[in-house]
mmCIF file of C-alpha atoms in Angstrom:
data_model
loop_
_atom_site.group_PDB
_atom_site.id
_atom_site.type_symbol
_atom_site.label_atom_id
_atom_site.label_comp_id
_atom_site.label_asym_id
_atom_site.label_seq_id
_atom_site.Cartn_x
_atom_site.Cartn_y
_atom_site.Cartn_z
ATOM 1 C CA MET A 1 105.121 164.510 24.015
ATOM 2 C CA ARG A 2 102.078 164.783 26.042
ATOM 3 C CA ASN A 3 102.057 168.512 24.917
ATOM 4 C CA ILE A 4 101.718 167.254 21.451
ATOM 5 C CA PHE A 5 99.518 165.104 22.156
ATOM 6 C CA LEU A 6 97.290 167.999 23.365
ATOM 7 C CA ARG A 7 97.746 170.137 20.994
ATOM 8 C CA ASP A 8 95.503 167.096 18.305
ATOM 9 C CA VAL A 9 93.201 167.020 20.463
ATOM 10 C CA SER A 10 92.279 169.971 21.238
ATOM 11 C CA VAL A 11 92.512 170.523 16.928
ATOM 12 C CA VAL A 12 90.016 167.742 16.178
ATOM 13 C CA SER A 13 88.124 169.109 19.007
ATOM 14 C CA LYS A 14 87.766 172.655 16.953
ATOM 15 C CA HIS A 15 87.617 171.003 13.726
ATOM 16 C CA ARG A 16 84.506 169.468 15.578
ATOM 17 C CA ARG A 17 82.757 171.960 16.661
ATOM 18 C CA PHE A 18 83.494 173.541 12.768
ATOM 19 C CA MET A 19 81.884 171.272 11.333
ATOM 20 C CA ILE A 20 78.686 171.092 13.483
ATOM 21 C CA THR A 21 78.963 174.990 13.202
ATOM 22 C CA VAL A 22 79.038 174.570 9.188
ATOM 23 C CA SER A 23 76.356 171.561 9.532
ATOM 24 C CA LEU A 24 74.037 174.103 11.042
ATOM 25 C CA VAL A 25 74.925 176.515 8.499
ATOM 26 C CA VAL A 26 73.442 174.474 5.798
ATOM 27 C CA LEU A 27 70.249 173.305 7.730
ATOM 28 C CA LEU A 28 69.370 176.675 9.039
ATOM 29 C CA GLN A 29 69.505 178.040 4.911
ATOM 30 C CA THR A 30 67.929 174.599 3.408
ATOM 31 C CA SER A 31 65.239 175.578 6.203
ATOM 32 C CA VAL A 32 65.372 179.404 5.010
ATOM 33 C CA CYS A 33 65.025 178.272 1.504
ATOM 34 C CA LEU A 34 62.387 175.410 2.115
ATOM 35 C CA LEU A 35 59.958 177.985 3.780
ATOM 36 C CA PHE A 36 60.660 180.620 1.090
ATOM 37 C CA ALA A 37 59.886 178.334 -1.523
ATOM 38 C CA ALA A 38 56.682 177.391 0.365
ATOM 39 C CA ASN A 39 55.863 180.595 0.603
ATOM 40 C CA THR A 40 56.409 181.550 -1.770
ATOM 41 C CA LYS A 41 53.940 178.048 -3.635
ATOM 42 C CA SER A 42 51.027 179.078 -1.492
ATOM 43 C CA ALA A 43 50.834 182.843 -3.045
ATOM 44 C CA LYS A 44 50.821 182.006 -6.235
ATOM 45 C CA THR A 45 49.127 184.338 -8.161
ATOM 46 C CA ILE A 46 46.398 183.712 -11.634
ATOM 47 C CA SER A 47 46.687 185.227 -14.784
ATOM 48 C CA LEU A 48 44.243 186.957 -16.625
ATOM 49 C CA GLN A 49 44.287 183.717 -18.988
ATOM 50 C CA GLU A 50 44.822 181.239 -16.524
ATOM 51 C CA LEU A 51 41.320 182.988 -15.164
ATOM 52 C CA ILE A 52 39.971 182.788 -18.558
ATOM 53 C CA GLU A 53 40.716 179.434 -19.598
ATOM 54 C CA LEU A 54 39.301 178.167 -15.860
ATOM 55 C CA SER A 55 36.560 180.079 -16.759
ATOM 56 C CA LEU A 56 35.660 178.499 -20.374
ATOM 57 C CA ASP A 57 36.667 175.249 -19.494
ATOM 58 C CA TYR A 58 34.046 175.466 -15.961
ATOM 59 C CA ASN A 59 31.808 177.397 -18.294
ATOM 60 C CA SER A 60 31.838 174.238 -20.516
ATOM 61 C CA LYS A 61 30.766 171.661 -17.443
ATOM 62 C CA ASN A 62 27.253 173.328 -17.372
ATOM 63 C CA ARG A 63 26.445 173.189 -21.246
ATOM 64 C CA ALA A 64 23.675 170.993 -20.125
ATOM 65 C CA GLU A 65 22.190 173.355 -18.160
ATOM 66 C CA LYS A 66 20.697 177.098 -18.122
ATOM 67 C CA LYS A 67 23.605 178.121 -16.609
ATOM 68 C CA TYR A 68 25.896 177.757 -19.675
ATOM 69 C CA LEU A 69 27.006 181.598 -21.911
ATOM 70 C CA PRO A 70 28.818 181.118 -25.659
ATOM 71 C CA PRO A 71 32.679 181.348 -24.827
ATOM 72 C CA GLU A 72 32.615 184.919 -25.159
ATOM 73 C CA HIS A 73 30.234 186.181 -23.418
ATOM 74 C CA ILE A 74 32.247 185.074 -20.432
ATOM 75 C CA THR A 75 35.578 185.370 -22.112
ATOM 76 C CA PHE A 76 33.390 189.526 -22.369
ATOM 77 C CA LEU A 77 32.720 188.738 -18.174
ATOM 78 C CA VAL A 78 36.533 188.056 -17.399
ATOM 79 C CA LYS A 79 38.048 190.100 -18.721
ATOM 80 C CA LYS A 80 35.559 193.447 -17.782
ATOM 81 C CA TYR A 81 35.557 191.775 -13.869
ATOM 82 C CA PHE A 82 39.182 191.362 -13.403
ATOM 83 C CA TYR A 83 39.661 195.137 -15.142
ATOM 84 C CA GLN A 84 37.448 196.146 -12.058
ATOM 85 C CA ILE A 85 39.725 195.328 -9.885
ATOM 86 C CA GLU A 86 42.962 196.156 -11.025
ATOM 87 C CA THR A 87 41.277 199.483 -11.604
ATOM 88 C CA LYS A 88 39.819 199.924 -7.780
ATOM 89 C CA VAL A 89 43.132 198.679 -6.986
ATOM 90 C CA GLU A 90 45.560 201.019 -8.310
ATOM 91 C CA GLN A 91 42.330 203.328 -6.943
ATOM 92 C CA LEU A 92 43.201 202.606 -4.141
ATOM 93 C CA ASP A 93 46.529 202.567 -3.460
ATOM 94 C CA THR A 94 45.974 205.995 -4.883
ATOM 95 C CA ALA A 95 44.172 207.070 -2.429
ATOM 96 C CA ILE A 96 46.024 205.551 0.272
ATOM 97 C CA GLU A 97 48.733 207.747 -0.477
ATOM 98 C CA VAL A 98 46.752 210.490 -0.844
ATOM 99 C CA ARG A 99 45.115 209.841 2.863
ATOM 100 C CA GLY A 100 48.784 209.798 4.322
ATOM 101 C CA TYR A 101 49.011 213.371 2.805
ATOM 102 C CA PHE A 102 46.530 214.802 4.084
ATOM 103 C CA GLN A 103 46.990 213.387 7.482
ATOM 104 C CA LYS A 104 50.608 215.141 7.636
ATOM 105 C CA ALA A 105 48.944 218.155 6.449
ATOM 106 C CA VAL A 106 46.138 218.117 9.113
ATOM 107 C CA GLU A 107 48.751 217.272 11.945
ATOM 108 C CA LYS A 108 51.473 220.092 10.453
ATOM 109 C CA SER A 109 47.872 222.569 10.307
ATOM 110 C CA LYS A 110 46.651 222.188 13.851
ATOM 111 C CA GLU A 111 50.581 222.349 15.328
ATOM 112 C CA ILE A 112 49.871 226.306 13.548
ATOM 113 C CA PHE A 113 46.898 226.732 14.701
ATOM 114 C CA ASP A 114 47.041 225.736 17.936
ATOM 115 C CA SER A 115 50.920 228.391 18.362
ATOM 116 C CA GLY A 116 48.498 230.974 16.932
ATOM 117 C CA GLU A 117 52.366 232.046 15.193
ATOM 118 C CA GLY A 118 50.872 230.639 11.376
ATOM 119 C CA ASP A 119 48.402 231.578 8.960
ATOM 120 C CA VAL A 120 45.739 228.837 9.062
ATOM 121 C CA SER A 121 43.053 229.383 9.982
ATOM 122 C CA GLN A 122 39.792 227.241 11.774
ATOM 123 C CA ALA A 123 38.416 227.237 7.858
ATOM 124 C CA ASP A 124 41.498 225.478 6.839
ATOM 125 C CA LEU A 125 42.359 223.221 9.032
ATOM 126 C CA THR A 126 38.248 222.239 8.950
ATOM 127 C CA LYS A 127 39.141 221.662 4.661
ATOM 128 C CA LEU A 128 41.486 219.611 4.838
ATOM 129 C CA LYS A 129 39.676 217.351 7.675
ATOM 130 C CA LEU A 130 37.093 217.084 5.330
ATOM 131 C CA GLY A 131 39.220 215.934 2.268
ATOM 132 C CA LEU A 132 41.634 213.768 5.035
ATOM 133 C CA SER A 133 37.490 212.269 5.443
ATOM 134 C CA ASN A 134 36.639 211.922 2.025
ATOM 135 C CA THR A 135 39.251 210.101 1.169
ATOM 136 C CA LEU A 136 38.871 207.711 3.859
ATOM 137 C CA ASN A 137 35.550 207.387 2.132
ATOM 138 C CA ASN A 138 36.871 206.569 -0.734
ATOM 139 C CA ILE A 139 38.755 204.360 0.388
ATOM 140 C CA ILE A 140 35.113 202.207 2.123
ATOM 141 C CA ASP A 141 34.153 202.218 -1.918
ATOM 142 C CA LEU A 142 37.551 201.070 -3.272
ATOM 143 C CA GLU A 143 37.923 198.707 -0.952
ATOM 144 C CA HIS A 144 33.959 197.037 -1.416
ATOM 145 C CA ASP A 145 33.964 197.693 -4.954
ATOM 146 C CA ILE A 146 37.374 194.991 -4.951
ATOM 147 C CA GLN A 147 35.439 192.819 -3.488
ATOM 148 C CA ILE A 148 32.774 192.663 -5.415
ATOM 149 C CA GLY A 149 34.676 192.629 -8.286
ATOM 150 C CA LYS A 150 36.100 188.999 -6.847
ATOM 151 C CA LEU A 151 33.328 187.386 -5.831
ATOM 152 C CA ASN A 152 31.736 187.885 -9.936
ATOM 153 C CA LEU A 153 34.919 187.179 -10.609
ATOM 154 C CA GLY A 154 35.437 184.308 -8.376
ATOM 155 C CA LYS A 155 31.853 182.463 -9.615
ATOM 156 C CA LEU A 156 32.882 182.204 -13.479
ATOM 157 C CA ILE A 157 35.301 180.300 -12.179
ATOM 158 C CA ASN A 158 34.050 177.767 -9.733
ATOM 159 C CA GLN A 159 36.547 179.115 -6.837
ATOM 160 C CA GLU A 160 36.227 181.844 -3.664
ATOM 161 C CA LEU A 161 39.444 184.940 -4.041
ATOM 162 C CA ARG A 162 39.969 186.269 -1.422
ATOM 163 C CA ASP A 163 43.202 187.269 -0.361
ATOM 164 C CA GLY A 164 45.740 190.159 -2.015
ATOM 165 C CA ASN A 165 47.399 187.689 -3.564
ATOM 166 C CA ASP A 166 45.474 185.283 -5.272
ATOM 167 C CA ILE A 167 45.259 187.321 -8.317
ATOM 168 C CA THR A 168 47.669 189.189 -11.135
ATOM 169 C CA VAL A 169 46.812 192.383 -10.819
ATOM 170 C CA THR A 170 49.876 194.792 -12.325
ATOM 171 C CA ASP A 171 49.071 198.837 -13.202
ATOM 172 C CA PRO A 172 46.413 198.562 -15.780
ATOM 173 C CA ILE A 173 47.490 199.003 -18.819
ATOM 174 C CA PRO A 174 45.898 199.755 -22.152
ATOM 175 C CA ILE A 175 45.272 197.394 -25.284
ATOM 176 C CA ASP A 176 47.383 197.684 -27.959
ATOM 177 C CA PHE A 177 44.856 198.922 -30.572
ATOM 178 C CA PRO A 178 46.857 199.493 -32.961
ATOM 179 C CA TYR A 179 44.103 199.291 -36.224
ATOM 180 C CA THR A 180 43.914 202.480 -37.736
ATOM 181 C CA SER A 181 41.124 202.568 -39.583
ATOM 182 C CA PHE A 182 37.542 200.416 -38.967
ATOM 183 C CA ASP A 183 37.770 198.689 -42.704
ATOM 184 C CA ASP A 184 41.377 198.419 -42.122
ATOM 185 C CA TYR A 185 39.614 196.010 -38.604
ATOM 186 C CA LEU A 186 37.092 193.955 -40.775
ATOM 187 C CA ILE A 187 40.404 193.019 -42.944
ATOM 188 C CA LYS A 188 42.447 191.685 -40.417
ATOM 189 C CA LYS A 189 39.979 190.450 -39.026
ATOM 190 C CA ASN A 190 38.017 188.752 -41.971
ATOM 191 C CA LEU A 191 35.295 190.270 -42.409
ATOM 192 C CA THR A 192 33.498 191.660 -45.317
ATOM 193 C CA SER A 193 31.123 194.274 -45.990
ATOM 194 C CA PRO A 194 28.035 193.757 -47.706
ATOM 195 C CA GLY A 195 28.676 193.775 -51.410
ATOM 196 C CA LYS A 196 31.804 194.265 -50.731
ATOM 197 C CA LYS A 197 35.339 191.950 -51.369
ATOM 198 C CA ILE A 198 38.427 192.310 -48.883
ATOM 199 C CA PRO A 199 41.720 193.949 -51.839
ATOM 200 C CA GLY A 200 44.617 192.816 -51.381
ATOM 201 C CA LYS A 201 47.662 194.683 -50.272
ATOM 202 C CA VAL A 202 48.137 196.810 -53.687
ATOM 203 C CA GLY A 203 43.801 197.879 -53.889
ATOM 204 C CA ILE A 204 43.188 194.717 -56.299
ATOM 205 C CA VAL A 205 41.239 191.244 -54.911
ATOM 206 C CA SER A 206 43.266 189.381 -53.840
ATOM 207 C CA ASN A 207 41.859 185.298 -52.867
ATOM 208 C CA GLU A 208 45.763 184.885 -50.095
ATOM 209 C CA ILE A 209 44.795 186.979 -48.186
ATOM 210 C CA HIS A 210 42.614 184.723 -45.510
ATOM 211 C CA THR A 211 42.443 180.545 -45.718
ATOM 212 C CA LYS A 212 38.962 181.167 -45.225
ATOM 213 C CA GLN A 213 36.110 182.555 -45.936
ATOM 214 C CA PRO A 214 35.622 186.037 -45.346
ATOM 215 C CA THR A 215 33.082 186.436 -43.230
ATOM 216 C CA LYS A 216 29.780 188.419 -44.687
ATOM 217 C CA LEU A 217 28.517 190.921 -42.699
ATOM 218 C CA THR A 218 24.496 191.970 -43.101
ATOM 219 C CA GLU A 219 24.008 195.691 -42.576
ATOM 220 C CA GLU A 220 22.487 195.068 -39.297
ATOM 221 C CA ASN A 221 26.289 193.458 -37.684
ATOM 222 C CA ARG A 222 28.489 196.158 -39.253
ATOM 223 C CA LEU A 223 26.486 199.111 -38.057
ATOM 224 C CA LEU A 224 26.532 197.512 -34.242
ATOM 225 C CA LEU A 225 31.038 196.490 -34.643
ATOM 226 C CA PHE A 226 31.108 200.312 -36.380
ATOM 227 C CA LYS A 227 29.235 201.327 -33.748
ATOM 228 C CA ALA A 228 31.386 199.396 -30.732
ATOM 229 C CA TYR A 229 34.752 200.179 -32.646
ATOM 230 C CA LEU A 230 33.787 203.859 -32.277
ATOM 231 C CA VAL A 231 33.545 203.426 -28.879
ATOM 232 C CA VAL A 232 36.867 201.881 -28.526
ATOM 233 C CA MET A 233 38.790 205.230 -30.102
ATOM 234 C CA SER A 234 37.030 207.451 -28.380
ATOM 235 C CA SER A 235 38.546 205.723 -24.915
ATOM 236 C CA LYS A 236 42.133 206.010 -26.431
ATOM 237 C CA ASP A 237 41.455 209.504 -27.333
ATOM 238 C CA LYS A 238 40.480 209.133 -23.548
ATOM 239 C CA VAL A 239 43.605 207.841 -22.316
ATOM 240 C CA ILE A 240 46.224 209.951 -24.697
ATOM 241 C CA LEU A 241 44.332 212.648 -22.660
ATOM 242 C CA GLY A 242 43.731 211.898 -19.643
ATOM 243 C CA LYS A 243 48.455 210.556 -19.281
ATOM 244 C CA LYS A 244 49.576 214.679 -20.234
ATOM 245 C CA ASN A 245 46.700 215.907 -17.532
ATOM 246 C CA ARG A 246 48.082 212.893 -15.419
ATOM 247 C CA LYS A 247 52.266 214.540 -15.854
ATOM 248 C CA ILE A 248 50.005 217.519 -14.947
ATOM 249 C CA THR A 249 48.970 217.334 -11.807
ATOM 250 C CA ARG A 250 51.487 214.862 -10.735
ATOM 251 C CA SER A 251 54.312 217.468 -11.255
ATOM 252 C CA LEU A 252 52.174 220.105 -9.477
ATOM 253 C CA LEU A 253 50.993 217.662 -6.740
ATOM 254 C CA VAL A 254 54.215 217.208 -5.474
ATOM 255 C CA SER A 255 55.351 221.421 -6.319
ATOM 256 C CA GLU A 256 52.662 222.187 -3.173
ATOM 257 C CA VAL A 257 53.662 219.084 -0.605
ATOM 258 C CA ALA A 258 57.435 220.611 -1.111
ATOM 259 C CA ASN A 259 56.536 224.231 -0.395
ATOM 260 C CA TYR A 260 54.597 222.832 2.746
ATOM 261 C CA ASP A 261 56.744 221.026 3.948
ATOM 262 C CA PHE A 262 59.382 224.025 3.510
ATOM 263 C CA GLY A 263 56.643 226.747 4.649
ATOM 264 C CA ILE A 264 56.053 228.562 2.330
ATOM 265 C CA GLY A 265 52.696 227.516 0.615
ATOM 266 C CA ASP A 266 49.633 227.784 2.406
ATOM 267 C CA SER A 267 46.849 225.148 2.956
ATOM 268 C CA GLN A 268 44.278 225.799 0.294
ATOM 269 C CA GLY A 269 47.357 225.339 -2.585
ATOM 270 C CA LEU A 270 47.750 222.052 -1.308
ATOM 271 C CA PHE A 271 44.497 221.265 -0.343
ATOM 272 C CA GLU A 272 43.104 221.788 -4.036
ATOM 273 C CA ALA A 273 46.794 220.503 -5.711
ATOM 274 C CA LEU A 274 45.551 216.934 -3.338
ATOM 275 C CA MET A 275 41.569 217.340 -4.919
ATOM 276 C CA MET A 276 43.024 217.551 -8.298
ATOM 277 C CA TYR A 277 45.047 214.980 -8.042
ATOM 278 C CA THR A 278 42.977 212.639 -6.406
ATOM 279 C CA ARG A 279 39.963 213.891 -9.810
ATOM 280 C CA VAL A 280 41.923 213.662 -12.580
ATOM 281 C CA PHE A 281 44.518 210.008 -11.782
ATOM 282 C CA SER A 282 41.009 208.485 -10.775
ATOM 283 C CA SER A 283 39.890 209.725 -13.970
ATOM 284 C CA TYR A 284 43.157 208.433 -16.105
ATOM 285 C CA LEU A 285 42.499 205.096 -14.445
ATOM 286 C CA ASP A 286 38.160 205.162 -16.195
ATOM 287 C CA SER A 287 39.685 205.636 -18.763
ATOM 288 C CA VAL A 288 42.012 203.234 -18.697
ATOM 289 C CA TYR A 289 39.477 200.269 -18.227
ATOM 290 C CA THR A 290 36.838 201.832 -20.263
ATOM 291 C CA LEU A 291 39.414 201.654 -23.200
ATOM 292 C CA ASN A 292 39.817 198.284 -21.798
ATOM 293 C CA THR A 293 36.901 196.943 -21.671
ATOM 294 C CA SER A 294 35.181 198.908 -25.207
ATOM 295 C CA GLY A 295 37.589 196.588 -27.111
ATOM 296 C CA ALA A 296 36.769 193.284 -25.210
ATOM 297 C CA GLU A 297 32.897 194.294 -25.983
ATOM 298 C CA LEU A 298 33.644 194.392 -29.541
ATOM 299 C CA GLU A 299 35.921 191.017 -29.250
ATOM 300 C CA LYS A 300 32.522 189.152 -28.228
ATOM 301 C CA LEU A 301 30.642 190.497 -30.804
ATOM 302 C CA THR A 302 33.610 189.837 -33.579
ATOM 303 C CA ASP A 303 33.147 186.083 -31.934
ATOM 304 C CA SER A 304 29.652 186.260 -32.013
ATOM 305 C CA LEU A 305 29.665 186.832 -35.532
ATOM 306 C CA TYR A 306 32.130 184.013 -35.983
ATOM 307 C CA THR A 307 29.330 182.053 -35.317
ATOM 308 C CA ARG A 308 26.329 182.831 -36.471
ATOM 309 C CA ASN A 309 28.498 181.892 -39.761
#
């Protein structure tokens, strides 16, 4: 009987320990979830659309002051600084990647040069070191440009933007510009050239295309819009070309890095591939920035015409 009682006590004791352990695990998981939620909340980022809304709201409060700017101008500035930050962040990531390749190449070339058993010369080693130094200089410039862009953007929304997680930044993506011609753009934007009517789908005048009366352009305004439109189209062509060049130089870089790692490549080829990759990819990102900002500029000009009429 005594043994049965002790056995029951032991079972109860084990059960209690088990329940305590389960409770502790649950509490620990709850704490981790709460901590994760808190971190997620603190790392909340601001999207481009939210930045535009914040800037327009702050600008409206300055209507009675000299600081006030037309809404379309504020929207353009926000997009311009946002695209600038987005581009510089991606260029910085590329520079950091290239820095890693250069550092690895310098270390390996130095080992070969010191051993005297390879074809690496002092000039080859120096060139790689200069390439690394140039990349480090680019990183400093890009970090500075990002800070300046955030200061300019922060001024528009009356907030400080310092941390890396304060703005929703993604890989720079070219804007969608689907217009087939300048006349097509005018039609879609409910604008009409001097002395012209907006044709319907079958080539005749239609009064049902727009609920509002089309805004008639002066010769001067039409010319301004056409010039801005041409800049967008030119930038769009450069983005397409830059995208192809980016793929080619990326493949070249991967090939040269692999060859050098296996000992069948030379430092000169690797150096040229790294410099070309940096230049071409940076140029591609610049072309995306130019396209996006020129598109925003065209939008600003178009919206300003609606305001005037």
